[in-house]
mmCIF file of C-alpha atoms in Angstrom:
data_model
loop_
_atom_site.group_PDB
_atom_site.id
_atom_site.type_symbol
_atom_site.label_atom_id
_atom_site.label_comp_id
_atom_site.label_asym_id
_atom_site.label_seq_id
_atom_site.Cartn_x
_atom_site.Cartn_y
_atom_site.Cartn_z
ATOM 1 C CA MET A 1 -89.686 12.975 43.960
ATOM 2 C CA ALA A 2 -90.930 15.355 46.788
ATOM 3 C CA PRO A 3 -89.471 18.912 46.719
ATOM 4 C CA ALA A 4 -86.547 19.519 48.939
ATOM 5 C CA PRO A 5 -83.901 22.190 49.237
ATOM 6 C CA ILE A 6 -80.544 21.486 47.324
ATOM 7 C CA ASP A 7 -78.706 21.627 50.702
ATOM 8 C CA ASP A 8 -79.746 19.737 53.848
ATOM 9 C CA ARG A 9 -78.568 22.681 55.991
ATOM 10 C CA ILE A 10 -81.364 24.856 54.547
ATOM 11 C CA LYS A 11 -84.452 24.592 56.787
ATOM 12 C CA ASP A 12 -86.493 27.737 55.927
ATOM 13 C CA THR A 13 -87.987 27.349 52.555
ATOM 14 C CA ALA A 14 -90.904 28.135 50.238
ATOM 15 C CA GLU A 15 -92.762 25.377 48.527
ATOM 16 C CA PRO A 16 -92.256 25.502 44.777
ATOM 17 C CA ARG A 17 -95.051 26.089 42.345
ATOM 18 C CA LYS A 18 -96.590 23.174 40.547
ATOM 19 C CA ASP A 19 -96.365 23.160 36.749
ATOM 20 C CA THR A 20 -98.897 21.863 34.370
ATOM 21 C CA LEU A 21 -97.524 23.094 31.080
ATOM 22 C CA GLY A 22 -97.184 20.284 28.414
ATOM 23 C CA LEU A 23 -93.835 19.290 27.027
ATOM 24 C CA PRO A 24 -93.093 19.945 23.383
ATOM 25 C CA GLU A 25 -92.997 16.595 21.617
ATOM 26 C CA PRO A 26 -89.282 16.386 20.690
ATOM 27 C CA ALA A 27 -88.400 17.178 24.348
ATOM 28 C CA LEU A 28 -90.765 14.610 25.586
ATOM 29 C CA GLN A 29 -89.339 11.944 23.281
ATOM 30 C CA ARG A 30 -85.779 12.796 24.258
ATOM 31 C CA LEU A 31 -86.512 12.572 28.021
ATOM 32 C CA LYS A 32 -88.448 9.322 27.597
ATOM 33 C CA LYS A 33 -85.644 7.890 25.510
ATOM 34 C CA ALA A 34 -83.077 8.864 28.424
ATOM 35 C CA GLY A 35 -85.410 7.130 30.899
ATOM 36 C CA VAL A 36 -86.128 10.246 32.771
ATOM 37 C CA ASP A 37 -88.936 9.736 35.380
ATOM 38 C CA LEU A 38 -91.724 12.065 34.475
ATOM 39 C CA SER A 39 -94.405 10.405 36.735
ATOM 40 C CA ASN A 40 -94.251 13.155 39.243
ATOM 41 C CA GLY A 41 -94.405 16.033 36.674
ATOM 42 C CA TYR A 42 -91.928 18.055 34.847
ATOM 43 C CA PRO A 43 -89.753 20.007 35.517
ATOM 44 C CA TYR A 44 -88.692 19.198 39.222
ATOM 45 C CA ARG A 45 -88.358 22.392 41.355
ATOM 46 C CA PRO A 46 -86.327 22.304 44.645
ATOM 47 C CA SER A 47 -87.740 24.022 47.710
ATOM 48 C CA ARG A 48 -86.645 27.706 47.446
ATOM 49 C CA PRO A 49 -84.502 29.135 50.214
ATOM 50 C CA LEU A 50 -86.042 32.014 51.958
ATOM 51 C CA TYR A 51 -82.842 33.655 53.470
ATOM 52 C CA LEU A 52 -79.822 35.210 52.077
ATOM 53 C CA GLN A 53 -77.501 33.613 54.787
ATOM 54 C CA ASP A 54 -78.489 30.168 53.619
ATOM 55 C CA VAL A 55 -77.677 30.805 49.980
ATOM 56 C CA TYR A 56 -74.276 32.259 50.910
ATOM 57 C CA ASN A 57 -73.538 28.943 52.702
ATOM 58 C CA ILE A 58 -74.328 26.770 49.765
ATOM 59 C CA ARG A 59 -70.855 27.230 48.123
ATOM 60 C CA ASN A 60 -68.911 29.525 50.452
ATOM 61 C CA LYS A 61 -65.432 27.641 50.507
ATOM 62 C CA GLU A 62 -62.854 27.905 47.891
ATOM 63 C CA TRP A 63 -61.795 24.665 46.097
ATOM 64 C CA LYS A 64 -59.126 24.059 43.558
ATOM 65 C CA HIS A 65 -60.344 24.130 40.004
ATOM 66 C CA ASP A 66 -58.391 21.920 37.453
ATOM 67 C CA ASP A 67 -59.064 23.689 34.138
ATOM 68 C CA ALA A 68 -59.290 20.979 31.459
ATOM 69 C CA GLY A 69 -58.252 23.487 28.731
ATOM 70 C CA ALA A 70 -54.981 24.282 30.752
ATOM 71 C CA ARG A 71 -53.874 20.683 30.423
ATOM 72 C CA ALA A 72 -54.794 20.214 26.718
ATOM 73 C CA ASP A 73 -52.506 19.565 23.935
ATOM 74 C CA LYS A 74 -52.213 22.953 22.261
ATOM 75 C CA SER A 75 -52.500 21.628 18.780
ATOM 76 C CA LYS A 76 -55.977 20.112 19.558
ATOM 77 C CA SER A 77 -55.121 17.504 17.037
ATOM 78 C CA ALA A 78 -57.138 14.637 18.570
ATOM 79 C CA LEU A 79 -60.249 16.797 18.479
ATOM 80 C CA LEU A 80 -59.972 18.585 15.191
ATOM 81 C CA SER A 81 -58.576 15.663 13.105
ATOM 82 C CA ALA A 82 -61.649 13.465 14.189
ATOM 83 C CA ALA A 83 -64.027 16.126 12.972
ATOM 84 C CA THR A 84 -65.346 16.066 9.297
ATOM 85 C CA LYS A 85 -65.517 19.898 9.165
ATOM 86 C CA VAL A 86 -64.415 22.785 11.507
ATOM 87 C CA THR A 87 -65.749 26.211 10.663
ATOM 88 C CA ASP A 88 -64.958 29.572 12.365
ATOM 89 C CA LEU A 89 -68.296 31.517 12.264
ATOM 90 C CA THR A 90 -66.653 35.025 12.723
ATOM 91 C CA THR A 91 -63.157 36.252 13.006
ATOM 92 C CA HIS A 92 -63.171 36.707 16.708
ATOM 93 C CA ILE A 93 -65.675 34.382 18.163
ATOM 94 C CA GLY A 94 -67.545 31.099 17.405
ATOM 95 C CA THR A 95 -66.749 27.776 15.935
ATOM 96 C CA GLU A 96 -68.816 25.061 14.648
ATOM 97 C CA ILE A 97 -67.767 21.422 14.519
ATOM 98 C CA GLU A 98 -69.285 18.717 12.443
ATOM 99 C CA GLY A 99 -68.897 14.877 12.500
ATOM 100 C CA LEU A 100 -68.533 14.316 16.107
ATOM 101 C CA GLN A 101 -70.866 13.271 19.013
ATOM 102 C CA LEU A 102 -70.265 14.811 22.373
ATOM 103 C CA LYS A 103 -71.095 11.719 24.174
ATOM 104 C CA ASP A 104 -68.324 9.864 22.380
ATOM 105 C CA LEU A 105 -65.403 12.155 23.046
ATOM 106 C CA THR A 106 -62.323 10.742 24.706
ATOM 107 C CA ASN A 107 -60.834 12.469 27.768
ATOM 108 C CA GLN A 108 -58.078 14.062 25.447
ATOM 109 C CA GLN A 109 -60.734 15.270 23.029
ATOM 110 C CA LYS A 110 -62.712 16.755 25.996
ATOM 111 C CA ASP A 111 -59.524 18.643 27.182
ATOM 112 C CA GLU A 112 -58.961 19.868 23.725
ATOM 113 C CA LEU A 113 -62.521 21.077 23.370
ATOM 114 C CA ALA A 114 -62.185 22.992 26.574
ATOM 115 C CA LEU A 115 -59.106 24.730 25.093
ATOM 116 C CA LEU A 116 -60.912 25.451 21.844
ATOM 117 C CA ILE A 117 -63.737 26.961 23.859
ATOM 118 C CA ALA A 118 -61.208 29.055 25.806
ATOM 119 C CA GLU A 119 -59.681 30.325 22.466
ATOM 120 C CA ARG A 120 -62.897 30.783 20.425
ATOM 121 C CA SER A 121 -65.385 31.612 23.399
ATOM 122 C CA VAL A 122 -68.339 29.425 22.108
ATOM 123 C CA VAL A 123 -68.327 26.199 20.015
ATOM 124 C CA PHE A 124 -71.384 24.516 18.491
ATOM 125 C CA PHE A 125 -72.249 20.930 17.636
ATOM 126 C CA ARG A 126 -75.302 20.091 15.532
ATOM 127 C CA ASP A 127 -77.364 16.781 15.346
ATOM 128 C CA GLN A 128 -76.330 15.452 18.831
ATOM 129 C CA ASP A 129 -77.810 12.275 20.231
ATOM 130 C CA LEU A 130 -77.408 13.399 23.685
ATOM 131 C CA SER A 131 -79.307 12.494 26.926
ATOM 132 C CA PRO A 132 -79.420 14.900 29.970
ATOM 133 C CA GLN A 133 -77.398 12.283 31.750
ATOM 134 C CA GLN A 134 -74.633 12.376 29.131
ATOM 135 C CA GLN A 135 -74.760 16.215 29.220
ATOM 136 C CA LEU A 136 -74.224 15.999 33.049
ATOM 137 C CA GLU A 137 -71.483 13.493 32.785
ATOM 138 C CA LEU A 138 -69.543 15.911 30.393
ATOM 139 C CA GLY A 139 -70.112 18.851 32.848
ATOM 140 C CA LYS A 140 -68.696 16.840 35.673
ATOM 141 C CA TYR A 141 -65.591 16.119 33.680
ATOM 142 C CA TYR A 142 -64.961 19.807 33.441
ATOM 143 C CA GLY A 143 -65.322 20.274 37.078
ATOM 144 C CA GLU A 144 -67.900 21.289 39.913
ATOM 145 C CA VAL A 145 -71.398 21.254 38.484
ATOM 146 C CA GLU A 146 -73.617 24.142 39.679
ATOM 147 C CA VAL A 147 -76.937 23.096 41.207
ATOM 148 C CA HIS A 148 -79.138 26.171 41.497
ATOM 149 C CA PRO A 149 -81.220 26.499 44.670
ATOM 150 C CA GLN A 150 -84.425 27.374 42.982
ATOM 151 C CA VAL A 151 -84.582 27.111 39.184
ATOM 152 C CA PRO A 152 -86.286 24.084 37.447
ATOM 153 C CA GLN A 153 -84.250 20.971 36.889
ATOM 154 C CA VAL A 154 -84.676 17.559 35.046
ATOM 155 C CA PRO A 155 -86.258 15.162 37.594
ATOM 156 C CA GLY A 156 -83.587 12.973 39.220
ATOM 157 C CA HIS A 157 -80.587 14.793 37.923
ATOM 158 C CA PRO A 158 -79.522 17.714 39.928
ATOM 159 C CA GLY A 159 -77.385 20.167 37.924
ATOM 160 C CA VAL A 160 -79.325 19.802 34.664
ATOM 161 C CA THR A 161 -81.318 22.989 34.491
ATOM 162 C CA VAL A 162 -84.424 23.265 32.352
ATOM 163 C CA ILE A 163 -84.400 26.250 29.831
ATOM 164 C CA TRP A 164 -87.967 26.660 28.648
ATOM 165 C CA PRO A 165 -89.137 30.062 27.901
ATOM 166 C CA ASP A 166 -92.800 29.017 27.785
ATOM 167 C CA LEU A 167 -92.434 27.846 31.400
ATOM 168 C CA GLN A 168 -90.668 31.188 32.402
ATOM 169 C CA ALA A 169 -93.677 32.943 30.839
ATOM 170 C CA THR A 170 -96.088 31.357 33.308
ATOM 171 C CA GLU A 171 -93.991 33.221 36.039
ATOM 172 C CA ARG A 172 -93.347 36.538 34.384
ATOM 173 C CA ALA A 173 -95.439 37.651 31.522
ATOM 174 C CA ALA A 174 -93.635 38.416 28.257
ATOM 175 C CA ASN A 175 -94.515 40.475 25.334
ATOM 176 C CA PHE A 176 -93.020 42.291 22.383
ATOM 177 C CA ARG A 177 -91.999 45.253 24.497
ATOM 178 C CA ASN A 178 -90.761 43.102 27.480
ATOM 179 C CA PRO A 179 -89.388 39.965 26.057
ATOM 180 C CA GLY A 180 -89.150 36.637 27.712
ATOM 181 C CA GLY A 181 -86.497 34.027 28.187
ATOM 182 C CA ALA A 182 -82.778 35.182 28.714
ATOM 183 C CA SER A 183 -83.310 38.217 26.279
ATOM 184 C CA ARG A 184 -80.721 40.524 27.830
ATOM 185 C CA TRP A 185 -76.953 40.530 27.762
ATOM 186 C CA HIS A 186 -75.584 38.641 30.772
ATOM 187 C CA SER A 187 -73.107 36.078 31.969
ATOM 188 C CA ASP A 188 -74.206 33.189 34.092
ATOM 189 C CA LEU A 189 -73.759 32.896 37.996
ATOM 190 C CA VAL A 190 -71.376 35.917 38.315
ATOM 191 C CA HIS A 191 -72.335 36.093 42.097
ATOM 192 C CA GLU A 192 -70.671 32.777 42.881
ATOM 193 C CA GLN A 193 -67.416 32.849 44.818
ATOM 194 C CA GLN A 194 -66.204 30.708 41.867
ATOM 195 C CA PRO A 195 -68.376 31.814 39.054
ATOM 196 C CA ALA A 196 -69.416 29.852 35.886
ATOM 197 C CA GLY A 197 -66.737 28.288 33.613
ATOM 198 C CA ILE A 198 -68.128 26.326 30.776
ATOM 199 C CA THR A 199 -71.870 26.179 30.112
ATOM 200 C CA HIS A 200 -73.407 23.582 27.828
ATOM 201 C CA LEU A 201 -76.841 24.224 26.532
ATOM 202 C CA HIS A 202 -78.596 21.519 24.494
ATOM 203 C CA ASN A 203 -81.628 22.603 22.708
ATOM 204 C CA ASP A 204 -83.870 19.741 21.593
ATOM 205 C CA THR A 205 -86.761 21.954 20.428
ATOM 206 C CA VAL A 206 -86.498 25.278 18.615
ATOM 207 C CA PRO A 207 -88.549 27.727 16.583
ATOM 208 C CA ALA A 208 -88.704 27.350 12.968
ATOM 209 C CA VAL A 209 -87.872 31.086 12.648
ATOM 210 C CA GLY A 210 -86.127 33.220 15.345
ATOM 211 C CA GLY A 211 -84.957 32.255 18.695
ATOM 212 C CA ASP A 212 -81.224 32.888 17.931
ATOM 213 C CA THR A 213 -78.681 33.341 20.572
ATOM 214 C CA LEU A 214 -75.895 35.940 20.487
ATOM 215 C CA TRP A 215 -72.498 35.878 22.117
ATOM 216 C CA ALA A 216 -69.951 38.555 22.478
ATOM 217 C CA SER A 217 -66.244 38.163 23.110
ATOM 218 C CA GLY A 218 -64.627 39.530 26.440
ATOM 219 C CA TYR A 219 -61.230 39.268 24.924
ATOM 220 C CA ALA A 220 -62.090 41.580 22.025
ATOM 221 C CA ALA A 221 -64.248 43.904 24.186
ATOM 222 C CA TYR A 222 -61.102 44.595 26.297
ATOM 223 C CA GLU A 223 -59.131 44.977 23.190
ATOM 224 C CA LYS A 224 -61.458 47.567 21.844
ATOM 225 C CA LEU A 225 -60.393 49.745 24.700
ATOM 226 C CA SER A 226 -57.465 52.112 24.429
ATOM 227 C CA PRO A 227 -54.351 51.050 26.276
ATOM 228 C CA GLY A 228 -54.660 54.126 28.439
ATOM 229 C CA PHE A 229 -58.220 53.315 29.246
ATOM 230 C CA ARG A 230 -57.374 49.673 30.121
ATOM 231 C CA ARG A 231 -55.079 50.942 32.806
ATOM 232 C CA ILE A 232 -57.875 52.713 34.480
ATOM 233 C CA ILE A 233 -59.735 49.415 34.869
ATOM 234 C CA ASP A 234 -56.980 47.040 35.271
ATOM 235 C CA GLY A 235 -56.999 45.634 38.771
ATOM 236 C CA ARG A 236 -60.167 47.279 39.753
ATOM 237 C CA VAL A 237 -62.900 45.263 41.567
ATOM 238 C CA ALA A 238 -66.731 45.291 40.977
ATOM 239 C CA VAL A 239 -69.602 43.938 42.988
ATOM 240 C CA TYR A 240 -71.667 41.180 41.085
ATOM 241 C CA ARG A 241 -75.051 40.204 42.211
ATOM 242 C CA SER A 242 -77.376 37.197 41.858
ATOM 243 C CA ALA A 243 -80.297 37.139 39.501
ATOM 244 C CA HIS A 244 -82.578 36.017 42.343
ATOM 245 C CA ALA A 245 -83.369 37.888 45.694
ATOM 246 C CA TYR A 246 -83.762 36.605 49.204
ATOM 247 C CA LEU A 247 -84.549 38.063 52.684
ATOM 248 C CA ASP A 248 -81.983 38.833 55.255
ATOM 249 C CA ARG A 249 -82.756 36.592 58.256
ATOM 250 C CA ASP A 250 -81.731 39.252 60.681
ATOM 251 C CA ARG A 251 -83.541 42.109 58.862
ATOM 252 C CA PRO A 252 -86.391 40.640 56.754
ATOM 253 C CA GLU A 253 -88.116 44.166 56.940
ATOM 254 C CA ASP A 254 -85.445 45.490 54.672
ATOM 255 C CA GLY A 255 -86.950 43.592 51.747
ATOM 256 C CA PRO A 256 -85.485 41.477 48.982
ATOM 257 C CA ARG A 257 -81.638 41.563 48.791
ATOM 258 C CA TYR A 258 -79.138 39.863 46.431
ATOM 259 C CA VAL A 259 -76.102 37.647 46.962
ATOM 260 C CA GLU A 260 -73.184 39.842 46.252
ATOM 261 C CA ARG A 261 -69.507 39.038 45.708
ATOM 262 C CA ALA A 262 -66.390 41.182 44.661
ATOM 263 C CA HIS A 263 -64.395 40.196 41.571
ATOM 264 C CA PRO A 264 -62.061 41.991 39.126
ATOM 265 C CA LEU A 265 -63.425 43.908 36.202
ATOM 266 C CA VAL A 266 -60.814 42.238 34.020
ATOM 267 C CA ARG A 267 -59.894 38.752 34.539
ATOM 268 C CA VAL A 268 -57.346 36.262 33.036
ATOM 269 C CA HIS A 269 -58.515 32.837 31.500
ATOM 270 C CA PRO A 270 -56.203 30.110 33.102
ATOM 271 C CA ALA A 271 -56.145 28.051 29.828
ATOM 272 C CA THR A 272 -55.097 30.908 27.414
ATOM 273 C CA GLY A 273 -53.564 33.399 29.734
ATOM 274 C CA TRP A 274 -55.296 36.219 27.869
ATOM 275 C CA LYS A 275 -57.126 39.254 29.631
ATOM 276 C CA ALA A 276 -60.834 39.562 29.209
ATOM 277 C CA LEU A 277 -63.292 42.331 30.114
ATOM 278 C CA TRP A 278 -65.817 40.757 32.631
ATOM 279 C CA VAL A 279 -68.838 42.946 33.105
ATOM 280 C CA ASN A 280 -72.474 42.508 32.165
ATOM 281 C CA ARG A 281 -75.229 45.092 32.359
ATOM 282 C CA ALA A 282 -77.573 42.825 34.180
ATOM 283 C CA MET A 283 -75.556 41.730 37.274
ATOM 284 C CA THR A 284 -72.447 43.854 37.509
ATOM 285 C CA ASP A 285 -73.914 46.279 40.186
ATOM 286 C CA ARG A 286 -71.074 48.796 41.092
ATOM 287 C CA VAL A 287 -67.284 49.450 41.036
ATOM 288 C CA VAL A 288 -65.729 49.308 44.427
ATOM 289 C CA GLY A 289 -64.162 52.521 45.509
ATOM 290 C CA LEU A 290 -66.212 54.941 43.274
ATOM 291 C CA ASP A 291 -69.364 56.930 43.747
ATOM 292 C CA ARG A 292 -72.554 55.444 42.416
ATOM 293 C CA ALA A 293 -72.575 58.095 39.462
ATOM 294 C CA GLU A 294 -68.857 57.502 38.667
ATOM 295 C CA SER A 295 -69.443 53.636 38.843
ATOM 296 C CA ASP A 296 -72.601 53.865 36.633
ATOM 297 C CA LEU A 297 -70.835 55.939 34.052
ATOM 298 C CA LEU A 298 -67.875 53.566 33.909
ATOM 299 C CA LEU A 299 -69.910 50.455 33.740
ATOM 300 C CA GLY A 300 -72.293 51.926 31.305
ATOM 301 C CA TYR A 301 -69.463 52.604 28.860
ATOM 302 C CA LEU A 302 -67.868 49.300 29.262
ATOM 303 C CA CYS A 303 -71.234 47.548 28.655
ATOM 304 C CA ASP A 304 -71.862 49.635 25.651
ATOM 305 C CA VAL A 305 -68.516 48.603 24.137
ATOM 306 C CA TYR A 306 -69.209 44.909 24.779
ATOM 307 C CA GLU A 307 -72.821 45.046 23.587
ATOM 308 C CA ARG A 308 -72.619 47.263 20.575
ATOM 309 C CA CYS A 309 -69.460 46.206 18.622
ATOM 310 C CA VAL A 310 -71.130 43.686 16.297
ATOM 311 C CA ASP A 311 -67.709 42.692 14.873
ATOM 312 C CA ILE A 312 -66.874 40.857 18.129
ATOM 313 C CA GLN A 313 -70.226 38.998 18.239
ATOM 314 C CA VAL A 314 -71.642 35.886 16.781
ATOM 315 C CA ARG A 315 -75.262 35.262 16.168
ATOM 316 C CA PHE A 316 -76.294 31.581 16.009
ATOM 317 C CA LYS A 317 -79.329 30.046 14.255
ATOM 318 C CA TRP A 318 -80.351 26.885 16.317
ATOM 319 C CA THR A 319 -81.635 23.780 14.731
ATOM 320 C CA PRO A 320 -83.077 20.831 16.861
ATOM 321 C CA ARG A 321 -80.592 18.696 18.808
ATOM 322 C CA THR A 322 -77.866 21.253 18.714
ATOM 323 C CA SER A 323 -75.362 21.885 21.638
ATOM 324 C CA ALA A 324 -73.469 25.044 22.376
ATOM 325 C CA LEU A 325 -70.739 25.146 24.777
ATOM 326 C CA TRP A 326 -69.445 28.586 25.873
ATOM 327 C CA ASP A 327 -67.090 30.005 28.558
ATOM 328 C CA ASN A 328 -68.719 32.419 30.857
ATOM 329 C CA ARG A 329 -65.430 33.836 32.016
ATOM 330 C CA ILE A 330 -64.829 35.548 28.500
ATOM 331 C CA THR A 331 -68.343 36.074 27.062
ATOM 332 C CA ILE A 332 -71.786 37.647 27.509
ATOM 333 C CA HIS A 333 -74.820 36.217 25.756
ATOM 334 C CA ASN A 334 -78.387 37.144 24.881
ATOM 335 C CA ALA A 335 -81.273 34.983 23.643
ATOM 336 C CA SER A 336 -83.452 36.602 21.087
ATOM 337 C CA TRP A 337 -87.224 36.250 21.878
ATOM 338 C CA ASP A 338 -88.278 37.542 18.487
ATOM 339 C CA TYR A 339 -90.389 34.413 17.925
ATOM 340 C CA GLY A 340 -92.689 35.876 20.645
ATOM 341 C CA GLY A 341 -93.477 32.456 22.338
ATOM 342 C CA LYS A 342 -95.449 31.410 19.277
ATOM 343 C CA GLN A 343 -93.507 28.231 18.776
ATOM 344 C CA PRO A 344 -91.965 26.107 21.499
ATOM 345 C CA ARG A 345 -88.283 26.308 22.636
ATOM 346 C CA HIS A 346 -86.867 23.781 25.135
ATOM 347 C CA GLY A 347 -83.389 22.726 26.244
ATOM 348 C CA THR A 348 -81.326 21.563 29.111
ATOM 349 C CA ARG A 349 -78.311 23.298 30.451
ATOM 350 C CA VAL A 350 -75.253 22.152 32.617
ATOM 351 C CA THR A 351 -72.778 24.742 33.973
ATOM 352 C CA THR A 352 -69.454 23.905 35.432
ATOM 353 C CA LEU A 353 -68.015 26.328 38.002
ATOM 354 C CA GLY A 354 -64.452 27.588 37.463
ATOM 355 C CA GLU A 355 -61.724 29.178 39.350
ATOM 356 C CA LYS A 356 -61.989 32.275 41.719
ATOM 357 C CA PRO A 357 -61.581 35.173 39.161
ATOM 358 C CA TYR A 358 -58.011 36.684 39.269
ATOM 359 C CA PHE A 359 -56.159 39.490 37.538
ATOM 360 C CA ASP A 360 -52.569 39.424 36.355
ATOM 361 C CA ALA A 361 -51.055 42.731 35.098
ATOM 362 C CA ALA A 362 -48.484 40.805 33.090
ATOM 363 C CA ALA A 363 -50.886 38.757 31.115
ATOM 364 C CA PRO A 364 -51.170 39.766 27.409
ATOM 365 C CA THR A 365 -54.297 40.402 25.374
ATOM 366 C CA ARG A 366 -55.492 37.948 22.856
ATOM 367 C CA ARG A 367 -54.334 40.062 19.909
ATOM 368 C CA GLU A 368 -51.003 40.662 21.604
ATOM 369 C CA ALA A 369 -50.399 37.001 22.327
ATOM 370 C CA LEU A 370 -51.393 36.144 18.693
ATOM 371 C CA GLY A 371 -49.274 38.859 17.122
ATOM 372 C CA LEU A 372 -52.153 40.659 15.585
ATOM 373 C CA LEU A 373 -51.660 44.179 17.062
ATOM 374 C CA ASP A 374 -51.806 47.082 14.526
ATOM 375 C CA GLU A 375 -50.484 50.591 14.981
ATOM 376 C CA SER A 376 -53.864 51.921 16.234
ATOM 377 C CA GLU A 377 -53.827 49.509 19.144
ATOM 378 C CA LYS A 378 -50.639 50.889 20.284
ATOM 379 C CA GLN A 379 -51.737 54.501 20.669
ATOM 380 C CA ILE A 380 -51.509 55.872 24.107
ATOM 381 C CA ASP A 381 -52.758 59.389 23.693
ATOM 382 C CA GLY A 382 -55.411 58.677 20.925
ATOM 383 C CA PRO A 383 -55.173 59.418 17.200
ATOM 384 C CA ALA A 384 -52.827 62.164 16.138
#
């Protein structure tokens, strides 16, 4: 399969690099079992767009997102009754389900899983017999699957991204002080007009020690703020940027520039109706209407709350053939590189794009909706 841009309208491209890294054995066996064509090498890299304008045009029109969680049975009985065990890993975030294969879920169970993800932020399934094709099929059920203009893909299956830290290390050197992989707090694809909804990462190969992933709850991060402070950020808009930079076709001499789009700092999830803080240190660039110093101060504080409150986080220890499905609209995540690249880690990821982010002043917080508020959360002027 010869490299080509993901959109036929893109004519100005850079040829992708050729990779020669050997696949970890578990990953190789999974891909062979799935019938993935590896004859032209692995992974497949599309031709990379050079210009910013072309990347904006890839997905620049709004479409209607039909959220699966919003149409689900609130009891989630079809999903939960079929499991052998359901375990909440922490109070506020993270649930593990045992006894189910994702490839065998009925449509009703898929809807109920989407609702559970919307409520618990991230849901885990171990011991999955799952091909990249089946992973992609589930992603398409949840909506528009994102095809990235330049990241590595499983050959023949656009939308199935390869997550392989050893491969990333061939592009950007990693070490203890500057870890590799996705080892910073972030949320995926925030620069899209309709950013990421559910992401499904299946890891077929993991280190024996280390390589955990952490998630933090945007619902709970918002709830950590005082009611008075929430009023400061409610309705405010920030500029979110892409992870990759491109050249402006009209002013290439200006150097690399990022895709930027404006979205609310606080958004509402369409399935739960709850408010969530939606910022991340890596790609929330600035708050609209504030000076840079003011914006940096505000975003720094919000990210500190999100990243440092360990009681609103879950840290997950991977085992081979495990799937994690999380909602980027209500979480940030961080992959620990503590194994230092000494053992292989390989997985495939499918991300479904969601609705255009929106804010609703009348929407409740999660704790308010569930009747969990205590007196400290009702303070307006701080403690007496």
